[in-house]
CSV table of C-alpha atoms in Angstrom, one decimal:
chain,number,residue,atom,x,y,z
A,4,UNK,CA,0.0,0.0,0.0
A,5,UNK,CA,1.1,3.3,-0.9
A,6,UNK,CA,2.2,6.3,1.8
A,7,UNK,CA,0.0,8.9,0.9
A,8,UNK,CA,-3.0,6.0,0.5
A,9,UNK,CA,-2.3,5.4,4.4
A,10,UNK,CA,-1.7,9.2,4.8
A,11,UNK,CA,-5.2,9.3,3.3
A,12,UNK,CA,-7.3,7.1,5.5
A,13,UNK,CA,-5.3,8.3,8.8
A,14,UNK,CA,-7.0,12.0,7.5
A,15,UNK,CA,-10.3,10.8,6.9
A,16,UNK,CA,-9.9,8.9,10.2
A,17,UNK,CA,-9.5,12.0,12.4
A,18,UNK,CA,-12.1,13.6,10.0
A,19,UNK,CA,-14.5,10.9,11.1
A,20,UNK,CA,-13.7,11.2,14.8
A,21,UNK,CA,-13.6,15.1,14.5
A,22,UNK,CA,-17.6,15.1,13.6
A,23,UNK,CA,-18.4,12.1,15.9
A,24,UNK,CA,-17.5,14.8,18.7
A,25,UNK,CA,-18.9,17.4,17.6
A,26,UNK,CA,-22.0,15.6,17.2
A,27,UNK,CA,-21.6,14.3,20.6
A,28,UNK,CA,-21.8,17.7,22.0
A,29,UNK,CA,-25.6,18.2,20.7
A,30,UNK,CA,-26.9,16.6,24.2
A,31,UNK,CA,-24.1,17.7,26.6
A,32,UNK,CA,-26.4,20.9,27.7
A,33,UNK,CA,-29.8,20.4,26.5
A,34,UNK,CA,-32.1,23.3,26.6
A,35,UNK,CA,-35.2,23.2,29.0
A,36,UNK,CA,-38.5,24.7,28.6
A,37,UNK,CA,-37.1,26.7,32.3
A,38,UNK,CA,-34.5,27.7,30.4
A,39,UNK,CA,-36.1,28.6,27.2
A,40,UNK,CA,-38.7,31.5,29.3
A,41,UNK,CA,-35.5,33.2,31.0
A,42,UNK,CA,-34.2,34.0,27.4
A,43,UNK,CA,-36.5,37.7,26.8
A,44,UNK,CA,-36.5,39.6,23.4
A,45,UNK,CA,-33.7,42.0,23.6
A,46,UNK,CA,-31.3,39.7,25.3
A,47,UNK,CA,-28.2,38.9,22.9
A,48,UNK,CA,-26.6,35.8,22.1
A,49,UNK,CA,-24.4,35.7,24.9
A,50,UNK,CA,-27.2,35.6,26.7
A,51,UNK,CA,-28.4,32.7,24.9
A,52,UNK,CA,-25.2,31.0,25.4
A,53,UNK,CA,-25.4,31.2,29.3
A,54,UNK,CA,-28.4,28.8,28.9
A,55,UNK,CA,-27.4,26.3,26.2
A,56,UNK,CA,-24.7,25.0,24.6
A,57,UNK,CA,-26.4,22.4,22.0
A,58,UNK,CA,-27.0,25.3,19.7
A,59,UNK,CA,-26.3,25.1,16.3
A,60,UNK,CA,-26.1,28.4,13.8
A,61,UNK,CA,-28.7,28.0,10.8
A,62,UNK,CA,-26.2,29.0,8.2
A,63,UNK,CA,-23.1,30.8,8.6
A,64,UNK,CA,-23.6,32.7,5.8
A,65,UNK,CA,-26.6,35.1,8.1
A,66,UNK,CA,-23.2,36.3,9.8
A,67,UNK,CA,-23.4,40.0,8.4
A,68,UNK,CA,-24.0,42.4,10.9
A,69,UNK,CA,-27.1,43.9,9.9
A,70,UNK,CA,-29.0,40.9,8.8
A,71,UNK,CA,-31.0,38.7,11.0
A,72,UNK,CA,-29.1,35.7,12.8
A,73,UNK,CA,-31.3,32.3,13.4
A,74,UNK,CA,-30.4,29.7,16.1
A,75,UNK,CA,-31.7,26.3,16.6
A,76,UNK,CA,-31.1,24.9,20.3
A,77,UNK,CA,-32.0,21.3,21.0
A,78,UNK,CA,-33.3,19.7,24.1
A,79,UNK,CA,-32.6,16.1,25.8
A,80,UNK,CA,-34.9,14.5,23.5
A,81,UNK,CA,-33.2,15.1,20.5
A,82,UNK,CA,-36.1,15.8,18.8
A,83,UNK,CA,-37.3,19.1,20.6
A,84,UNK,CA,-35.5,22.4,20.0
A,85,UNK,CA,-35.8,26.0,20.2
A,86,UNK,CA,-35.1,28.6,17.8
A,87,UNK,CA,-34.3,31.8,18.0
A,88,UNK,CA,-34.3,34.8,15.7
A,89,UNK,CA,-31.9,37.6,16.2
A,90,UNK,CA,-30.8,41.1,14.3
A,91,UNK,CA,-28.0,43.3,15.2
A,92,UNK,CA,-27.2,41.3,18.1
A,93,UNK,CA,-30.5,41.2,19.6
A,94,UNK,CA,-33.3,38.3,20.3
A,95,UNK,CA,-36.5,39.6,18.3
A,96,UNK,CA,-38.4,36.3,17.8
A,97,UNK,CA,-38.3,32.7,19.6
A,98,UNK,CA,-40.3,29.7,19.3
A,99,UNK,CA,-40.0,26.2,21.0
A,100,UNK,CA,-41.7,23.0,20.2
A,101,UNK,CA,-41.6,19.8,22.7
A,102,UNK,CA,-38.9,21.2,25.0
A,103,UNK,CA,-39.8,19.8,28.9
C-alpha cells in the first residue's frame, strides 16, 4: 500500500472522529422549557449562550452584521428544539416545540 494511501485514511480517520464529537456535543447541555422563558427579546446571544450549549447556527452565511441571525437549540430528547431569531445582536423572535 502506498504512503499517501495510508496518509489518506489516517486524515479521513480524524475527520471521522472530529464530527463524531462534535455531534456528541448536541446533548451535553440540552435546553429546558425553564431555560427557554428566561431567554426575553432583547437579550443577545451571549445571553443565549449562558443557557445552552447544543445550539447550532442555521447557516453561517446570516453572519453579516445587519442581517437577521437564526439559532436552533436542542433539548434532551433530540427531537425538541428552540429557535431563536436575532438582528443586530439582539433576540426579536423565539419559538419552541416539545422542550420539557
Amino acid at each position: 500500500m502506498k504512503k499517501s494511501a495510508i496518509a489518506g485514511g489516517f486524515i479521513l480517520g480524524l475527520f471521522m472522529i472530529v464530527c463524531a464529537y462534535k455531534g456528541s456535543t448536541v446533548t451535553n447541555d440540552p435546553l429546558t422549557l425553564a431555560e427557554y422563558r428566561k431567554i426575553k427579546a432583547g437579550s443577545s446571544e451571549k445571553t443565549l449562550f449562558a443557557y445552552a450549549n447544543t445550539c447550532r447556527q442555521n447557516s453561517e452565511s446570516e453572519r453579516a452584521h445587519d442581517y437577521p441571525t437564526t439559532w436552533t437549540c436542542y433539548g434532551a430528547d433530540g427531537s425538541s428544539n428552540a429557535v431563536f431569531f436575532y438582528s443586530e445582536g439582539e433576540m426579536f423572535s423565539k419559538s419552541q416545540t416539545g422542550l420539557a
